[in-house]
Amino acid sequence: MKLPSLNTQILIGVVLGFSLGGVLASIGKQSPVTQNSLYVAGLVGTLFVDLLKMVLIPLVFASIAVGVANLRAHQQIHRVWVLTLGFFVLSMGVAIVLGLSASNFFKPGAGMHLSMFADATANFQAKQMPLGDFFAQMLHGIFRNPLSALAQGDVLAVVVCALVLGIALVIGGDRYKNMLFLLRELLEITLMIVGWIMRLAPLGIMALLVNLTATQDAALISTLAYFVAVVIGTTLVHGVIALPLILFVVTGVTPWHFWRGAREALITAFATSSSSATLPVTLRCVEQHLHVRRDIAGFVVPLGATCNMDGTALYEASAALFVANLAGIDLSFGHQLIVFFTAMLGAIGAPGIPSAGMVTMIVVLQSVGLPVEAIAILLPIDRLLDTVRTAVNVEDDMIASMVVQKLAMRESA
Ligand code: ASP
């Protein structure tokens, strides 16, 4: 019997995951059926994410080093750098402006019961981290011994090591062609293994969604439903209208064509809530389905997975305004400008793992004197919001690679 395509299998996995999760939630958390099913779903889901993580570090290292080294052949290094960073900052800026505008317009949290706010935050001990310390910690964290960074799976430090190695390979030229050859083979082998892992994706994604749907606390979500709706709605406006529009204007690629090629990565991002875990799939999609050249994709996408997070930036800005509303604080234009910059910083600094944006959001809240303890309120809904924002984070990385490819080729023509 011929199996349906991987895309179709993944879609079936999504539908089954949500349905089974819903059934388990209605049976109740205490029932042995639910507990056993969640145990199995937990095992399968974790295994899938573990497999993706297994290939993550070699993939990031090899693809960035090779990506930078390959740019030499096209004499485009400078242009691609500038275009990539320019696009990252611009698209995150658009996302934050959208988030701030929607929050100012819909004012989520404005009429909410403050006693609940006080109760929920009473027991929460947040780590205080002033802006300066945050910068210092980030700087210390990114320059590390490459071996320890690789061994400990520190993605940001690995990105920096690979960038430096790639630059050295460019400057060294033919003298180090063996090293480049080795790295290219490592990259190809890793991508082959990714293909094997993807065959398990329908099952893994189904298991993750069963767990997500069955374990959400319905009461808490309904209390925060308005905020959730505003954030998800705005994130979707950015992901479904703003980003595809930018893509269409710059490259002429239609949204329909893009989504068909990007589907695997978007669904994996949604189910794993991790840009980093999704990276192998993202690279596969842009190279194989969306026809981005390997040298551009290998540079833009891994860098974007750690530094370019539109969904996270939008969320951090919206959440800051939500907390201000809860606390009855009116944020001035100047305050909102600070939120703009710190939300971008928080998004750049957040690693591509589940709920990372919650951690860096402390910086945003502190920068305008909002109660950091409010994070306790946001934690229960974070898993839900993280799905959509991670999908948009990953979408943006794919669009960035397509836009950069188009502009770099146009300028060099
Ligand atoms: N989960 C997000 C990602 O991996 C980061 C975040 O928490 O916002 O892209």
GROMACS .gro file of C-alpha atoms and ligand atoms in nm:
model
  422
    1MET     CA    1   0.000   0.000   0.000
    2LYS     CA    2   0.128   0.345  -0.090
    3LEU     CA    3   0.144   0.583   0.206
    4PRO     CA    4   0.017   0.942   0.160
    5SER     CA    5   0.285   1.213   0.129
    6LEU     CA    6   0.470   1.327   0.440
    7ASN     CA    7   0.277   1.655   0.438
    8THR     CA    8  -0.054   1.473   0.439
    9GLN     CA    9   0.064   1.237   0.711
   10ILE     CA   10   0.165   1.536   0.924
   11LEU     CA   11  -0.175   1.701   0.874
   12ILE     CA   12  -0.347   1.377   0.975
   13GLY     CA   13  -0.122   1.371   1.284
   14VAL     CA   14  -0.229   1.726   1.372
   15VAL     CA   15  -0.600   1.650   1.345
   16LEU     CA   16  -0.567   1.324   1.540
   17GLY     CA   17  -0.350   1.495   1.805
   18PHE     CA   18  -0.603   1.768   1.875
   19SER     CA   19  -0.898   1.527   1.868
   20LEU     CA   20  -0.741   1.266   2.095
   21GLY     CA   21  -0.622   1.540   2.333
   22GLY     CA   22  -0.976   1.679   2.347
   23VAL     CA   23  -1.119   1.334   2.418
   24LEU     CA   24  -0.867   1.274   2.698
   25ALA     CA   25  -0.941   1.616   2.848
   26SER     CA   26  -1.311   1.533   2.857
   27ILE     CA   27  -1.246   1.193   3.019
   28GLY     CA   28  -1.060   1.374   3.299
   29LYS     CA   29  -0.700   1.387   3.419
   30GLN     CA   30  -0.753   1.133   3.698
   31SER     CA   31  -0.873   0.850   3.479
   32PRO     CA   32  -0.618   0.570   3.424
   33VAL     CA   33  -0.691   0.580   3.050
   34THR     CA   34  -0.589   0.946   3.035
   35GLN     CA   35  -0.285   0.894   3.252
   36ASN     CA   36  -0.158   0.597   3.052
   37SER     CA   37  -0.225   0.769   2.721
   38LEU     CA   38  -0.049   1.085   2.834
   39TYR     CA   39   0.245   0.875   2.952
   40VAL     CA   40   0.283   0.714   2.609
   41ALA     CA   41   0.225   1.044   2.427
   42GLY     CA   42   0.486   1.206   2.653
   43LEU     CA   43   0.741   0.936   2.566
   44VAL     CA   44   0.682   0.954   2.192
   45GLY     CA   45   0.674   1.336   2.185
   46THR     CA   46   0.995   1.366   2.387
   47LEU     CA   47   1.165   1.108   2.168
   48PHE     CA   48   1.082   1.308   1.855
   49VAL     CA   49   1.213   1.632   2.006
   50ASP     CA   50   1.524   1.449   2.134
   51LEU     CA   51   1.597   1.318   1.787
   52LEU     CA   52   1.573   1.668   1.641
   53LYS     CA   53   1.798   1.799   1.917
   54MET     CA   54   2.046   1.521   1.847
   55VAL     CA   55   2.120   1.665   1.504
   56LEU     CA   56   2.078   2.029   1.603
   57ILE     CA   57   2.429   2.121   1.717
   58PRO     CA   58   2.622   1.956   1.429
   59LEU     CA   59   2.369   2.108   1.192
   60VAL     CA   60   2.396   2.463   1.326
   61PHE     CA   61   2.774   2.445   1.340
   62ALA     CA   62   2.825   2.299   0.994
   63SER     CA   63   2.554   2.500   0.817
   64ILE     CA   64   2.669   2.839   0.946
   65ALA     CA   65   3.041   2.771   0.896
   66VAL     CA   66   2.980   2.634   0.545
   67GLY     CA   67   2.720   2.905   0.474
   68VAL     CA   68   2.964   3.186   0.556
   69ALA     CA   69   3.256   3.012   0.381
   70ASN     CA   70   3.048   2.957   0.066
   71LEU     CA   71   2.952   3.321   0.046
   72ARG     CA   72   3.314   3.391  -0.050
   73ALA     CA   73   3.264   3.233  -0.389
   74HIS     CA   74   2.990   3.482  -0.468
   75GLN     CA   75   3.171   3.786  -0.327
   76GLN     CA   76   2.850   3.866  -0.150
   77ILE     CA   77   2.942   3.831   0.213
   78HIS     CA   78   2.904   4.194   0.299
   79ARG     CA   79   2.578   4.233   0.111
   80VAL     CA   80   2.419   3.920   0.257
   81TRP     CA   81   2.522   4.020   0.609
   82VAL     CA   82   2.373   4.366   0.577
   83LEU     CA   83   2.056   4.242   0.410
   84THR     CA   84   2.006   3.967   0.667
   85LEU     CA   85   2.054   4.184   0.974
   86GLY     CA   86   1.855   4.465   0.815
   87PHE     CA   87   1.564   4.232   0.745
   88PHE     CA   88   1.574   4.085   1.097
   89VAL     CA   89   1.557   4.427   1.265
   90LEU     CA   90   1.295   4.558   1.024
   91SER     CA   91   1.058   4.264   1.051
   92MET     CA   92   1.087   4.250   1.431
   93GLY     CA   93   1.020   4.626   1.437
   94VAL     CA   94   0.702   4.578   1.234
   95ALA     CA   95   0.594   4.296   1.469
   96ILE     CA   96   0.646   4.508   1.781
   97VAL     CA   97   0.461   4.807   1.636
   98LEU     CA   98   0.170   4.573   1.555
   99GLY     CA   99   0.176   4.429   1.908
  100LEU     CA  100   0.184   4.773   2.071
  101SER     CA  101  -0.090   4.911   1.846
  102ALA     CA  102  -0.324   4.617   1.908
  103SER     CA  103  -0.268   4.635   2.285
  104ASN     CA  104  -0.334   5.010   2.290
  105PHE     CA  105  -0.648   4.960   2.087
  106PHE     CA  106  -0.798   4.653   2.254
  107LYS     CA  107  -0.655   4.722   2.602
  108PRO     CA  108  -0.642   4.362   2.729
  109GLY     CA  109  -0.630   4.343   3.108
  110ALA     CA  110  -0.773   4.690   3.161
  111GLY     CA  111  -1.086   4.570   3.337
  112MET     CA  112  -0.941   4.265   3.502
  113HIS     CA  113  -0.977   4.174   3.867
  114LEU     CA  114  -0.668   4.291   4.047
  115SER     CA  115  -0.713   4.065   4.349
  116MET     CA  116  -0.649   3.765   4.129
  117PHE     CA  117  -0.339   3.942   4.004
  118ALA     CA  118  -0.218   3.994   4.359
  119ASP     CA  119  -0.294   3.636   4.464
  120ALA     CA  120  -0.121   3.475   4.175
  121THR     CA  121   0.192   3.681   4.209
  122ALA     CA  122   0.226   3.652   4.586
  123ASN     CA  123   0.424   3.329   4.580
  124PHE     CA  124   0.626   3.392   4.273
  125GLN     CA  125   0.995   3.467   4.313
  126ALA     CA  126   1.132   3.611   3.992
  127LYS     CA  127   1.502   3.657   3.937
  128GLN     CA  128   1.576   4.025   3.929
  129MET     CA  129   1.794   4.123   3.638
  130PRO     CA  130   1.867   4.486   3.553
  131LEU     CA  131   1.922   4.577   3.189
  132GLY     CA  132   2.299   4.626   3.229
  133ASP     CA  133   2.340   4.281   3.386
  134PHE     CA  134   2.137   4.131   3.108
  135PHE     CA  135   2.373   4.280   2.847
  136ALA     CA  136   2.680   4.171   3.041
  137GLN     CA  137   2.550   3.820   3.084
  138MET     CA  138   2.464   3.793   2.717
  139LEU     CA  139   2.811   3.914   2.613
  140HIS     CA  140   2.985   3.672   2.850
  141GLY     CA  141   2.769   3.390   2.725
  142ILE     CA  142   2.838   3.419   2.354
  143PHE     CA  143   3.218   3.391   2.342
  144ARG     CA  144   3.296   3.048   2.473
  145ASN     CA  145   3.541   2.767   2.428
  146PRO     CA  146   3.399   2.600   2.115
  147LEU     CA  147   3.435   2.250   2.253
  148SER     CA  148   3.240   2.326   2.567
  149ALA     CA  149   2.978   2.521   2.372
  150LEU     CA  150   2.933   2.226   2.135
  151ALA     CA  151   2.928   1.971   2.415
  152GLN     CA  152   2.678   2.165   2.623
  153GLY     CA  153   2.457   2.245   2.327
  154ASP     CA  154   2.477   2.621   2.383
  155VAL     CA  155   2.323   2.729   2.053
  156LEU     CA  156   2.409   3.100   2.064
  157ALA     CA  157   2.776   3.033   2.147
  158VAL     CA  158   2.792   2.766   1.876
  159VAL     CA  159   2.650   3.018   1.625
  160VAL     CA  160   2.925   3.265   1.717
  161CYS     CA  161   3.203   3.000   1.693
  162ALA     CA  162   3.073   2.886   1.355
  163LEU     CA  163   3.059   3.246   1.229
  164VAL     CA  164   3.421   3.301   1.334
  165LEU     CA  165   3.530   2.973   1.175
  166GLY     CA  166   3.341   3.060   0.855
  167ILE     CA  167   3.512   3.400   0.838
  168ALA     CA  168   3.851   3.233   0.895
  169LEU     CA  169   3.778   2.991   0.610
  170VAL     CA  170   3.694   3.284   0.383
  171ILE     CA  171   4.012   3.472   0.469
  172GLY     CA  172   4.228   3.159   0.457
  173GLY     CA  173   4.092   3.069   0.113
  174ASP     CA  174   4.226   2.761  -0.061
  175ARG     CA  175   4.476   2.686   0.213
  176TYR     CA  176   4.193   2.535   0.421
  177LYS     CA  177   3.992   2.368   0.149
  178ASN     CA  178   4.013   2.028   0.323
  179MET     CA  179   3.847   2.168   0.634
  180LEU     CA  180   3.570   2.317   0.423
  181PHE     CA  181   3.528   1.988   0.240
  182LEU     CA  182   3.494   1.806   0.571
  183LEU     CA  183   3.236   2.052   0.700
  184ARG     CA  184   3.035   2.023   0.378
  185GLU     CA  185   3.023   1.647   0.415
  186LEU     CA  186   2.921   1.680   0.779
  187LEU     CA  187   2.638   1.907   0.669
  188GLU     CA  188   2.518   1.666   0.401
  189ILE     CA  189   2.525   1.368   0.636
  190THR     CA  190   2.332   1.561   0.900
  191LEU     CA  191   2.067   1.662   0.645
  192MET     CA  192   2.032   1.300   0.540
  193ILE     CA  193   1.968   1.200   0.901
  194VAL     CA  194   1.712   1.482   0.928
  195GLY     CA  195   1.525   1.317   0.641
  196TRP     CA  196   1.508   0.994   0.841
  197ILE     CA  197   1.385   1.171   1.153
  198MET     CA  198   1.116   1.348   0.954
  199ARG     CA  199   0.956   1.015   0.873
  200LEU     CA  200   0.865   1.001   1.242
  201ALA     CA  201   0.727   1.356   1.239
  202PRO     CA  202   0.356   1.266   1.196
  203LEU     CA  203   0.368   1.044   1.505
  204GLY     CA  204   0.584   1.283   1.709
  205ILE     CA  205   0.368   1.584   1.627
  206MET     CA  206   0.051   1.394   1.709
  207ALA     CA  207   0.191   1.293   2.049
  208LEU     CA  208   0.298   1.649   2.132
  209LEU     CA  209  -0.045   1.787   2.044
  210VAL     CA  210  -0.227   1.520   2.245
  211ASN     CA  211  -0.028   1.630   2.551
  212LEU     CA  212  -0.077   1.999   2.485
  213THR     CA  213  -0.452   1.976   2.436
  214ALA     CA  214  -0.520   1.736   2.723
  215THR     CA  215  -0.320   1.919   2.992
  216GLN     CA  216  -0.432   2.281   2.946
  217ASP     CA  217  -0.605   2.429   3.246
  218ALA     CA  218  -0.931   2.546   3.095
  219ALA     CA  219  -1.034   2.772   3.384
  220LEU     CA  220  -0.718   2.980   3.375
  221ILE     CA  221  -0.723   3.010   3.000
  222SER     CA  222  -1.076   3.142   3.001
  223THR     CA  223  -0.981   3.413   3.254
  224LEU     CA  224  -0.711   3.532   3.022
  225ALA     CA  225  -0.901   3.453   2.704
  226TYR     CA  226  -0.923   3.811   2.589
  227PHE     CA  227  -0.549   3.865   2.617
  228VAL     CA  228  -0.484   3.531   2.447
  229ALA     CA  229  -0.721   3.626   2.166
  230VAL     CA  230  -0.557   3.966   2.115
  231VAL     CA  231  -0.205   3.818   2.110
  232ILE     CA  232  -0.291   3.527   1.885
  233GLY     CA  233  -0.497   3.752   1.656
  234THR     CA  234  -0.215   4.006   1.622
  235THR     CA  235   0.047   3.735   1.575
  236LEU     CA  236  -0.167   3.587   1.299
  237VAL     CA  237  -0.209   3.927   1.134
  238HIS     CA  238   0.169   3.952   1.126
  239GLY     CA  239   0.219   3.594   1.008
  240VAL     CA  240  -0.068   3.569   0.762
  241ILE     CA  241  -0.079   3.923   0.623
  242ALA     CA  242   0.231   4.134   0.699
  243LEU     CA  243   0.508   3.880   0.637
  244PRO     CA  244   0.356   3.719   0.325
  245LEU     CA  245   0.294   4.071   0.190
  246ILE     CA  246   0.661   4.162   0.236
  247LEU     CA  247   0.754   3.833   0.069
  248PHE     CA  248   0.521   3.896  -0.222
  249VAL     CA  249   0.630   4.255  -0.277
  250VAL     CA  250   1.000   4.170  -0.272
  251THR     CA  251   1.008   3.832  -0.444
  252GLY     CA  252   0.674   3.790  -0.623
  253VAL     CA  253   0.621   3.455  -0.445
  254THR     CA  254   0.253   3.409  -0.360
  255PRO     CA  255   0.146   3.323  -0.004
  256TRP     CA  256  -0.011   3.002  -0.129
  257HIS     CA  257   0.312   2.884  -0.288
  258PHE     CA  258   0.505   2.979   0.025
  259TRP     CA  259   0.275   2.796   0.265
  260ARG     CA  260   0.277   2.484   0.059
  261GLY     CA  261   0.657   2.474   0.075
  262ALA     CA  262   0.679   2.585   0.437
  263ARG     CA  263   0.405   2.364   0.582
  264GLU     CA  264   0.627   2.096   0.740
  265ALA     CA  265   0.835   2.354   0.927
  266LEU     CA  266   0.537   2.563   1.041
  267ILE     CA  267   0.356   2.262   1.185
  268THR     CA  268   0.672   2.129   1.353
  269ALA     CA  269   0.732   2.473   1.507
  270PHE     CA  270   0.373   2.487   1.628
  271ALA     CA  271   0.397   2.143   1.788
  272THR     CA  272   0.746   2.171   1.940
  273SER     CA  273   0.737   2.542   2.040
  274SER     CA  274   1.105   2.551   1.959
  275SER     CA  275   1.271   2.728   1.668
  276SER     CA  276   1.592   2.540   1.741
  277ALA     CA  277   1.432   2.196   1.742
  278THR     CA  278   1.252   2.291   1.420
  279LEU     CA  279   1.569   2.415   1.250
  280PRO     CA  280   1.649   2.090   1.066
  281VAL     CA  281   1.299   2.092   0.917
  282THR     CA  282   1.314   2.466   0.839
  283LEU     CA  283   1.637   2.420   0.644
  284ARG     CA  284   1.491   2.128   0.454
  285CYS     CA  285   1.183   2.331   0.358
  286VAL     CA  286   1.366   2.640   0.233
  287GLU     CA  287   1.624   2.442   0.039
  288GLN     CA  288   1.411   2.166  -0.106
  289HIS     CA  289   1.065   2.319  -0.140
  290LEU     CA  290   1.129   2.693  -0.161
  291HIS     CA  291   1.453   2.673  -0.361
  292VAL     CA  292   1.674   2.896  -0.154
  293ARG     CA  293   2.040   2.835  -0.232
  294ARG     CA  294   2.220   2.634   0.031
  295ASP     CA  295   2.483   2.902   0.099
  296ILE     CA  296   2.218   3.166   0.172
  297ALA     CA  297   1.984   2.932   0.362
  298GLY     CA  298   2.271   2.787   0.564
  299PHE     CA  299   2.362   3.132   0.683
  300VAL     CA  300   2.029   3.312   0.725
  301VAL     CA  301   1.811   3.037   0.871
  302PRO     CA  302   2.030   2.912   1.161
  303LEU     CA  303   2.115   3.270   1.255
  304GLY     CA  304   1.747   3.359   1.239
  305ALA     CA  305   1.648   3.062   1.455
  306THR     CA  306   1.837   3.217   1.746
  307CYS     CA  307   1.822   3.590   1.676
  308ASN     CA  308   1.517   3.662   1.462
  309MET     CA  309   1.191   3.614   1.649
  310ASP     CA  310   0.900   3.826   1.533
  311GLY     CA  311   0.641   3.628   1.729
  312THR     CA  312   0.841   3.660   2.049
  313ALA     CA  313   0.906   4.033   2.000
  314LEU     CA  314   0.535   4.096   1.938
  315TYR     CA  315   0.440   3.890   2.241
  316GLU     CA  316   0.686   4.060   2.477
  317ALA     CA  317   0.561   4.404   2.380
  318SER     CA  318   0.193   4.304   2.411
  319ALA     CA  319   0.251   4.130   2.743
  320ALA     CA  320   0.425   4.437   2.888
  321LEU     CA  321   0.121   4.650   2.808
  322PHE     CA  322  -0.110   4.381   2.943
  323VAL     CA  323   0.078   4.373   3.273
  324ALA     CA  324   0.073   4.753   3.288
  325ASN     CA  325  -0.305   4.744   3.244
  326LEU     CA  326  -0.339   4.482   3.517
  327ALA     CA  327  -0.132   4.690   3.751
  328GLY     CA  328  -0.325   5.004   3.659
  329ILE     CA  329  -0.016   5.177   3.517
  330ASP     CA  330  -0.052   5.399   3.213
  331LEU     CA  331   0.256   5.363   2.995
  332SER     CA  332   0.352   5.688   2.822
  333PHE     CA  333   0.481   5.707   2.465
  334GLY     CA  334   0.836   5.726   2.601
  335HIS     CA  335   0.780   5.412   2.808
  336GLN     CA  336   0.641   5.234   2.508
  337LEU     CA  337   0.949   5.333   2.312
  338ILE     CA  338   1.162   5.164   2.577
  339VAL     CA  339   0.934   4.860   2.552
  340PHE     CA  340   0.996   4.864   2.176
  341PHE     CA  341   1.373   4.840   2.215
  342THR     CA  342   1.379   4.597   2.506
  343ALA     CA  343   1.125   4.368   2.337
  344MET     CA  344   1.355   4.351   2.036
  345LEU     CA  345   1.651   4.282   2.262
  346GLY     CA  346   1.457   4.018   2.450
  347ALA     CA  347   1.359   3.848   2.124
  348ILE     CA  348   1.718   3.853   1.995
  349GLY     CA  349   1.849   3.719   2.325
  350ALA     CA  350   1.588   3.445   2.369
  351PRO     CA  351   1.715   3.102   2.264
  352GLY     CA  352   1.485   2.905   2.035
  353ILE     CA  353   1.343   2.680   2.304
  354PRO     CA  354   0.994   2.658   2.460
  355SER     CA  355   0.901   2.954   2.683
  356ALA     CA  356   1.239   3.124   2.636
  357GLY     CA  357   1.058   3.449   2.563
  358MET     CA  358   0.909   3.439   2.914
  359VAL     CA  359   1.256   3.453   3.065
  360THR     CA  360   1.383   3.745   2.859
  361MET     CA  361   1.055   3.926   2.917
  362ILE     CA  362   1.180   4.006   3.266
  363VAL     CA  363   1.407   4.263   3.101
  364VAL     CA  364   1.115   4.429   2.925
  365LEU     CA  365   0.906   4.450   3.241
  366GLN     CA  366   1.193   4.583   3.448
  367SER     CA  367   1.296   4.841   3.195
  368VAL     CA  368   0.972   5.030   3.254
  369GLY     CA  369   0.932   4.943   3.622
  370LEU     CA  370   0.651   4.691   3.588
  371PRO     CA  371   0.611   4.411   3.845
  372VAL     CA  372   0.822   4.119   3.731
  373GLU     CA  373   0.606   3.892   3.946
  374ALA     CA  374   0.332   3.927   3.685
  375ILE     CA  375   0.509   3.653   3.495
  376ALA     CA  376   0.328   3.411   3.724
  377ILE     CA  377   0.004   3.511   3.554
  378LEU     CA  378   0.145   3.464   3.208
  379LEU     CA  379   0.308   3.127   3.273
  380PRO     CA  380  -0.009   2.914   3.259
  381ILE     CA  381  -0.102   3.045   2.915
  382ASP     CA  382   0.249   3.056   2.780
  383ARG     CA  383   0.251   2.706   2.639
  384LEU     CA  384  -0.054   2.792   2.433
  385LEU     CA  385   0.081   3.124   2.304
  386ASP     CA  386   0.424   2.976   2.242
  387THR     CA  387   0.286   2.750   1.968
  388VAL     CA  388   0.171   3.035   1.743
  389ARG     CA  389   0.459   3.269   1.814
  390THR     CA  390   0.716   2.998   1.742
  391ALA     CA  391   0.545   2.917   1.412
  392VAL     CA  392   0.570   3.286   1.318
  393ASN     CA  393   0.933   3.297   1.436
  394VAL     CA  394   1.012   3.011   1.201
  395GLU     CA  395   0.802   3.154   0.917
  396ASP     CA  396   0.999   3.475   0.943
  397ASP     CA  397   1.332   3.289   0.915
  398MET     CA  398   1.216   3.122   0.596
  399ILE     CA  399   1.088   3.448   0.448
  400ALA     CA  400   1.412   3.622   0.548
  401SER     CA  401   1.616   3.369   0.350
  402MET     CA  402   1.395   3.414   0.042
  403VAL     CA  403   1.401   3.793   0.061
  404VAL     CA  404   1.778   3.802   0.116
  405GLN     CA  405   1.836   3.565  -0.175
  406LYS     CA  406   1.624   3.780  -0.405
  407LEU     CA  407   1.780   4.110  -0.300
  408ALA     CA  408   2.136   3.977  -0.302
  409MET     CA  409   2.089   3.840  -0.654
  410ARG     CA  410   1.918   4.155  -0.774
  411GLU     CA  411   2.200   4.374  -0.646
  412SER     CA  412   2.471   4.150  -0.787
  413ALA     CA  413   2.303   4.128  -1.128
  414ASP     N1  414   0.962   2.924   2.178
  414ASP     C1  415   1.012   3.034   2.100
  414ASP     C2  416   1.097   2.982   1.988
  414ASP     O1  417   1.160   2.880   2.002
  414ASP     C3  418   1.087   3.133   2.181
  414ASP     C4  419   0.993   3.199   2.277
  414ASP     O2  420   0.973   3.149   2.387
  414ASP     O3  421   0.937   3.303   2.242
  414ASP     O4  422   1.107   3.044   1.885
   0.00000   0.00000   0.00000
